[in-house]
Structure formats: C-alpha cells, structure tokens
Amino acid sequence: MPLRHDPADHATTDRTFQVDLRGLVDLLSHHLYSSPRVYLRELLQNAVDALTARQSLAPAGPADAFGIRLFADGSVVRVEDDGVGLTEADVHTFLATIGRSSKRAEQIADQRADFIGQFGIGLLSCFLVADEIHVVSRSARTPDAPAVEWRGRGDGSYTVRTLPASARPRPGTTVTLTPRADAGEWTRPAQVHALARHFGSLLRHPVTFDDGTGGQGAPVNPDPAPWARTHPTPGARSRALAAYGEEVFGFTPLDTIELDLPAVGLKGIACVLPEAIPAGRRHGHRVHVKGMLLSEQAEEILPDWAFFVRCVVDAESLRPTASRESLYEDDTLAAVRDALAERLRAWIARAAASDPELLGRFLQVHHLAVKSLAVHDDEIMRMLLPWLPFETTDGHATLDEFARTHRTVLVTSSVEEFRQVAAIASAAGLGVVNGGYTYDRELVHRLPEIRPEVSVADLDPATLTAHLDPVDRETELAAAAYLAQARDALAVFDCDVALRTFQPASAPALLLDSREARHERTRSQLAREQQGGVWGDILGALRQEAPRAQLILNQLNPLVRTAVTIGEPELARTSAEALYGQAAMLSRRPLRPAESSLINRSFLDLLAHALRKDS
C-alpha cells in the first residue's frame, strides 16, 4: 500500500549532499566498482547489516526470524528488510555526510565492526542504474520513532521528511529504485533474481524474490552453506562437497579439502584441480564475507605455490577493500593465508601417509606445484621428494626409483645440456637427471638429505669424457694428423677435438659445451676487443679461465673412421667443420650465426669436392 504524504503537517526540506554527487558516481562506476551489477550486492549488504544490528537487540532470537524481500517487475526494483531501521538522525548521518571524516564517523565505524559495509556509500552505488532512490525506514531501537522518508536524486539533492503517524510501517527499511532506461540489462526481473542468487546464495538470513506475477516469493538461498549441512556418512559428505565444487567451478575436483579456521570464523572447501595449469597463471578464489559474495577472483587468500586448488570460503573477520570486491591486505589476511597453506600441507601429508593412489594421481598432475613448495618447505621436501617425477636418462622416473639403480646421480644445469648427453650417458651407464627445469636442480641436490647412501654432483664435460672409452694407441697415432687439422679448423669456436669410442655407434660426434662456458668465452672475447678501455678493464676483472668446448668423435661410427683417414688438408678441415655442425644441431641448442654459416659453407665445400672428384 503506497504511503500518503501530508505536506501541510510534515514539512519537506530540500537539501544537498556534502559531496559532489556526480563526480562521486563517476568515481564509483569507473574506478571503484567493476560493474553496475554491484548495486544489488550493496543493497543486500545494507539489508544484512540492518538485520545483524536488529539481532543484536535480541541475541537469543533465531537468526531466521527476520528476512529480506526483493521485488522487481521491470518498472521498479525494491529491497525490503526487517532490520534495525533508521531514525531521522541516522538518515542524516549515513546519507548526508558521505566521505566526511569526523569523530562521530569513527565511532559509527567502530559500532558497525560486525557489519559488511557502510550504508551511505553502498546506497550511492544505486545511482549507477537509477536517477532517484527512495528510502522509507522505521527504527526498531525506538519503537515510538516515526517512519522517515528519504529521496535522493542524481543531481545531488535530497529530501528528508518524517511520515505521519498513520503511516507506520513495521520496523525495517525499504529501498525503491526507478531504473533508468539504459539500465535494463541490470534491473530486469530475471537479472535481479540471478544477481541475488549470485551474491546472496550463502547468506544466513532468508532472502526471497518476487517478480510481480502474483506468486509467492521464491527463495534465493534455500539451503545453508554445504559445509554447514549434516550428512549420514563421511563419504556422503565428501561427495556433496565435490558436487558443490563442480557446481561452482565447473570441474570435477580431484579431491576436496575442508577448510575451517574458527579464530576468524572461516569455513569452506579447496577443490584440487584435475588438470595442471601453468605455474605463472593463478586462478582466483570465491570469498564470501558473512555469507555475502565478496569476490570470485581473490588471489590473495592463498600463497603463490597453491595454484593447484581453487577455494570457496565464507569468513567472518576478513576485511573488504573500499569496493568490497577484494580483500584488504592486513595482518589478519596474512594469518589466514598462512593457516590455509598449513591445511593444504596437512592434506598432502595425509595423502602421502594413507592414500598412495590419490597421492600418485595428484603428483602426476601437479608435480610442479609440489616442487615449488618443496623448495621452501623442508617437511614437504623430506616427505615427497622421493616420489616426485624427473626427466632422467632412464626416462621419466621418481628420484626413489632412479636412486635404486644409480648411487651416483649426476644433474645437468640446463635442458640443452641434458639433451646433448642423454643418449651417450645412458649407454655409458651414467645416471643423469635433467636439472634444467624450474626447481629440479635444487631439489635433486637435496636428495642425500633423505637418501644418505646416494651422492649427487653436477655433470661437467670432464665427468662424461672420463666415462667414454679411449681408443688404442695405434688408432690414436694414425688419427693424430686429422685431429690436429680439426683442432685448427675449430679454434675459432674455442673447441678442442678428441677421439673416443662410445655408444650408440650411430652418433658420429658429441659436442660438450655448457651455456656457462659459452658465456665465459663471449665475455673473454669482449674483453679482448675492448682492451685498454674502461669496459675492457671491467670485463677483464670478471674474466675467468675460459672453458673450451669439446667435440668428441666416435671411432665406432663409420663416418668418423673414414674422416680420420683423410690426408688432404682442406678436405680434412671441411669434414671436421661438418662434424662440428652436425653435433651442434644434435645438441638442440640455438645456433650462433657463425655456426650457421659454418654448416652452410662445409656442406657446399663437400658438395663441390664431390663434384670435382666425379669429373
């Protein structure tokens, strides 16, 4: 029933806000809120705050004794609550001094510490979709207080008046919006209902929605939070939580982890992703504060290494930012983040101790996340390092499997170095782990902490060369002239040449040249070019003994056995360059311009030699 106004008995006074309203609305829409849809969240938050305040008047009463009613029929949007209501003084305090700093404002903020938002700034968000806001409120604190009407307009003016005694609505507040024509996207009945479910599905007070078609209000939040429900068995509870995670996130969790931090009133679940994601990509988490959805993309609730889960939580004590779309970074949030990280560690520990099948599936998908955690967490490292997969000369294997057959574990410093030596090292019986991936080299070096009988060392060219079989003296002497020609031809690359025998015989040559060695030679070359200058002095001071690359020729390979018999100097040089180029390409590292030029030149020279011979 519409309220009747009597201007003769109840004077209406035009007033203006104590801020530039147009500028503030522009600030809200372009800089504070991500979308106009937040107007409904702000109205719901105001209603929840009012209900919280009213419940404090009678703490023993049931939480669902009062509720919130939404109405939208396309022409208006209305939110009614049975909350504590406002007096005329409250209306001026909350709706006329927005942004004003005062002792009174600070006292109000302290009194409203249990509330989600602040009435005034939240209500102004409605100007994102409406040009006029109509509020009627009656205080439950003062039963004899008259109802108060407030009308705010987009031009920055507002009116306040007390309503006649004949108009005595029940305690609470009703906010009515008349949407602008361009705001239909956010104020249509179906959209209002969808937004109410999106933001308020976990609210503790009953919320209903009416679209004006004559039916009873449909419940917006008919069920409590899934972790607050009772289930007949632990298995049924686990399945229910997994089903909720699938509904919220759109994937079937590998497992669900219950989260419960009583100190801050936080409850929720973490859903383990069934597929790996890049370590640099972080999924946001759904965070509710006192049941109201705050953010769907709250990255700050968990540490960086926990990118293998997505969480949905509801908390009492987390502090929203001004936009109430993310969390304020304070000591409480830091403590919550640490506590939730501990819950994830505990889940990993339980899986390792009691569910090896689950642990295996988890590590198969999320080994990179666990490696990043193990680097900084000694307990997780000792617990899971033997079970983590690594690329080795025995294929992909866990360190525990690899250490059973290799008491000395060699680790490369780069992926390209591993690819250079993998086949030859495997044939020579060496156990080499690819340490070029993130965290791998550091973790492999910590293996002796949990497997003392195993030693770990970095692989260097000398170690591998020492495991290659030398040729007999007679063969070495017969190839001496060729090896000298080859060393001379490859001196420009600071490359030595040696003759050995190794498997597989199909490999004609092996180029041993680490990234660090190439950088050191480049630095030495720059120092020589800059000799006498300031940069030359600096580079000279940094210069170390430049390690040389090694081209190891395989005497078991037919091509090499033919090459070392070449007596013509130019052809010997060309063949050595061709062998170097082939070995450089097989190493799978990027070729330097000089190496690309050498490969082309040696190929053309060999082709020209073959044509001359045929003619």
PDB file of N, CA, C and O in Angstrom, residues 390-392 410-415 417-418 432-445 458:
ATOM      1  N   PHE A 390      60.975 -36.855 -12.354  1.00  0.00           N
ATOM      2  CA  PHE A 390      62.006 -36.058 -13.004  1.00  0.00           C
ATOM      3  C   PHE A 390      62.338 -36.693 -14.352  1.00  0.00           C
ATOM      4  O   PHE A 390      62.128 -37.903 -14.550  1.00  0.00           O
ATOM      5  N   GLU A 391      62.860 -35.901 -15.254  1.00  0.00           N
ATOM      6  CA  GLU A 391      63.347 -36.425 -16.532  1.00  0.00           C
ATOM      7  C   GLU A 391      64.772 -36.923 -16.329  1.00  0.00           C
ATOM      8  O   GLU A 391      65.638 -36.167 -15.887  1.00  0.00           O
ATOM      9  N   THR A 392      65.004 -38.182 -16.647  1.00  0.00           N
ATOM     10  CA  THR A 392      66.309 -38.799 -16.400  1.00  0.00           C
ATOM     11  C   THR A 392      66.753 -39.583 -17.625  1.00  0.00           C
ATOM     12  O   THR A 392      65.996 -39.761 -18.589  1.00  0.00           O
ATOM     13  N   LEU A 410      74.035 -37.716 -11.347  1.00  0.00           N
ATOM     14  CA  LEU A 410      74.580 -36.514 -11.969  1.00  0.00           C
ATOM     15  C   LEU A 410      73.414 -35.650 -12.452  1.00  0.00           C
ATOM     16  O   LEU A 410      72.411 -36.171 -12.951  1.00  0.00           O
ATOM     17  N   VAL A 411      73.550 -34.352 -12.312  1.00  0.00           N
ATOM     18  CA  VAL A 411      72.462 -33.451 -12.687  1.00  0.00           C
ATOM     19  C   VAL A 411      72.999 -32.363 -13.600  1.00  0.00           C
ATOM     20  O   VAL A 411      74.060 -31.781 -13.337  1.00  0.00           O
ATOM     21  N   THR A 412      72.290 -32.112 -14.684  1.00  0.00           N
ATOM     22  CA  THR A 412      72.705 -31.066 -15.623  1.00  0.00           C
ATOM     23  C   THR A 412      72.158 -29.723 -15.166  1.00  0.00           C
ATOM     24  O   THR A 412      71.191 -29.642 -14.405  1.00  0.00           O
ATOM     25  N   SER A 413      72.759 -28.665 -15.674  1.00  0.00           N
ATOM     26  CA  SER A 413      72.332 -27.315 -15.293  1.00  0.00           C
ATOM     27  C   SER A 413      71.329 -26.726 -16.268  1.00  0.00           C
ATOM     28  O   SER A 413      70.753 -25.670 -15.998  1.00  0.00           O
ATOM     29  N   SER A 414      71.108 -27.388 -17.403  1.00  0.00           N
ATOM     30  CA  SER A 414      70.182 -26.856 -18.394  1.00  0.00           C
ATOM     31  C   SER A 414      69.556 -28.005 -19.173  1.00  0.00           C
ATOM     32  O   SER A 414      70.088 -29.125 -19.220  1.00  0.00           O
ATOM     33  N   VAL A 415      68.423 -27.698 -19.793  1.00  0.00           N
ATOM     34  CA  VAL A 415      67.734 -28.695 -20.613  1.00  0.00           C
ATOM     35  C   VAL A 415      68.584 -29.068 -21.822  1.00  0.00           C
ATOM     36  O   VAL A 415      68.698 -30.249 -22.178  1.00  0.00           O
ATOM     37  N   GLU A 417      71.807 -29.039 -22.136  1.00  0.00           N
ATOM     38  CA  GLU A 417      72.931 -29.868 -21.735  1.00  0.00           C
ATOM     39  C   GLU A 417      72.480 -31.316 -21.555  1.00  0.00           C
ATOM     40  O   GLU A 417      73.182 -32.258 -21.960  1.00  0.00           O
ATOM     41  N   PHE A 418      71.296 -31.505 -20.964  1.00  0.00           N
ATOM     42  CA  PHE A 418      70.783 -32.862 -20.792  1.00  0.00           C
ATOM     43  C   PHE A 418      70.557 -33.526 -22.140  1.00  0.00           C
ATOM     44  O   PHE A 418      70.890 -34.705 -22.339  1.00  0.00           O
ATOM     45  N   VAL A 432      71.865 -39.650 -15.118  1.00  0.00           N
ATOM     46  CA  VAL A 432      71.827 -38.191 -15.244  1.00  0.00           C
ATOM     47  C   VAL A 432      70.378 -37.724 -15.156  1.00  0.00           C
ATOM     48  O   VAL A 432      69.482 -38.304 -15.780  1.00  0.00           O
ATOM     49  N   VAL A 433      70.153 -36.681 -14.371  1.00  0.00           N
ATOM     50  CA  VAL A 433      68.835 -36.060 -14.220  1.00  0.00           C
ATOM     51  C   VAL A 433      68.862 -34.698 -14.893  1.00  0.00           C
ATOM     52  O   VAL A 433      69.831 -33.942 -14.763  1.00  0.00           O
ATOM     53  N   ASN A 434      67.801 -34.386 -15.600  1.00  0.00           N
ATOM     54  CA  ASN A 434      67.680 -33.079 -16.237  1.00  0.00           C
ATOM     55  C   ASN A 434      67.361 -32.034 -15.158  1.00  0.00           C
ATOM     56  O   ASN A 434      66.255 -31.991 -14.617  1.00  0.00           O
ATOM     57  N   GLY A 435      68.342 -31.194 -14.860  1.00  0.00           N
ATOM     58  CA  GLY A 435      68.152 -30.152 -13.853  1.00  0.00           C
ATOM     59  C   GLY A 435      67.815 -28.807 -14.444  1.00  0.00           C
ATOM     60  O   GLY A 435      67.880 -27.785 -13.754  1.00  0.00           O
ATOM     61  N   GLY A 436      67.435 -28.779 -15.714  1.00  0.00           N
ATOM     62  CA  GLY A 436      67.182 -27.501 -16.374  1.00  0.00           C
ATOM     63  C   GLY A 436      65.817 -26.920 -16.127  1.00  0.00           C
ATOM     64  O   GLY A 436      65.577 -25.746 -16.427  1.00  0.00           O
ATOM     65  N   TYR A 437      64.889 -27.707 -15.594  1.00  0.00           N
ATOM     66  CA  TYR A 437      63.552 -27.198 -15.329  1.00  0.00           C
ATOM     67  C   TYR A 437      63.504 -26.512 -13.962  1.00  0.00           C
ATOM     68  O   TYR A 437      64.336 -26.774 -13.085  1.00  0.00           O
ATOM     69  N   THR A 438      62.502 -25.653 -13.801  1.00  0.00           N
ATOM     70  CA  THR A 438      62.365 -24.881 -12.571  1.00  0.00           C
ATOM     71  C   THR A 438      62.345 -25.805 -11.355  1.00  0.00           C
ATOM     72  O   THR A 438      61.597 -26.780 -11.327  1.00  0.00           O
ATOM     73  N   TYR A 439      63.157 -25.499 -10.389  1.00  0.00           N
ATOM     74  CA  TYR A 439      63.277 -26.182  -9.093  1.00  0.00           C
ATOM     75  C   TYR A 439      64.037 -27.513  -9.150  1.00  0.00           C
ATOM     76  O   TYR A 439      64.503 -27.990  -8.112  1.00  0.00           O
ATOM     77  N   ASP A 440      64.174 -28.157 -10.345  1.00  0.00           N
ATOM     78  CA  ASP A 440      64.653 -29.535 -10.375  1.00  0.00           C
ATOM     79  C   ASP A 440      66.086 -29.675  -9.881  1.00  0.00           C
ATOM     80  O   ASP A 440      66.393 -30.571  -9.081  1.00  0.00           O
ATOM     81  N   ARG A 441      66.982 -28.827 -10.351  1.00  0.00           N
ATOM     82  CA  ARG A 441      68.391 -28.978  -9.966  1.00  0.00           C
ATOM     83  C   ARG A 441      68.557 -28.804  -8.461  1.00  0.00           C
ATOM     84  O   ARG A 441      69.281 -29.570  -7.802  1.00  0.00           O
ATOM     85  N   GLU A 442      67.881 -27.807  -7.896  1.00  0.00           N
ATOM     86  CA  GLU A 442      67.991 -27.557  -6.457  1.00  0.00           C
ATOM     87  C   GLU A 442      67.452 -28.733  -5.646  1.00  0.00           C
ATOM     88  O   GLU A 442      68.040 -29.132  -4.638  1.00  0.00           O
ATOM     89  N   LEU A 443      66.353 -29.315  -6.101  1.00  0.00           N
ATOM     90  CA  LEU A 443      65.768 -30.422  -5.364  1.00  0.00           C
ATOM     91  C   LEU A 443      66.611 -31.689  -5.472  1.00  0.00           C
ATOM     92  O   LEU A 443      66.768 -32.421  -4.486  1.00  0.00           O
ATOM     93  N   VAL A 444      67.153 -31.977  -6.654  1.00  0.00           N
ATOM     94  CA  VAL A 444      67.977 -33.182  -6.813  1.00  0.00           C
ATOM     95  C   VAL A 444      69.185 -33.113  -5.889  1.00  0.00           C
ATOM     96  O   VAL A 444      69.593 -34.126  -5.291  1.00  0.00           O
ATOM     97  N   HIS A 445      69.766 -31.941  -5.736  1.00  0.00           N
ATOM     98  CA  HIS A 445      70.932 -31.802  -4.867  1.00  0.00           C
ATOM     99  C   HIS A 445      70.585 -32.042  -3.396  1.00  0.00           C
ATOM    100  O   HIS A 445      71.489 -32.269  -2.586  1.00  0.00           O
ATOM    101  N   ASP A 458      77.063 -32.175  -9.955  1.00  0.00           N
ATOM    102  CA  ASP A 458      76.770 -31.550 -11.242  1.00  0.00           C
ATOM    103  C   ASP A 458      77.546 -32.266 -12.340  1.00  0.00           C
ATOM    104  O   ASP A 458      78.708 -32.648 -12.156  1.00  0.00           O
TER     105      ASP A 458
END
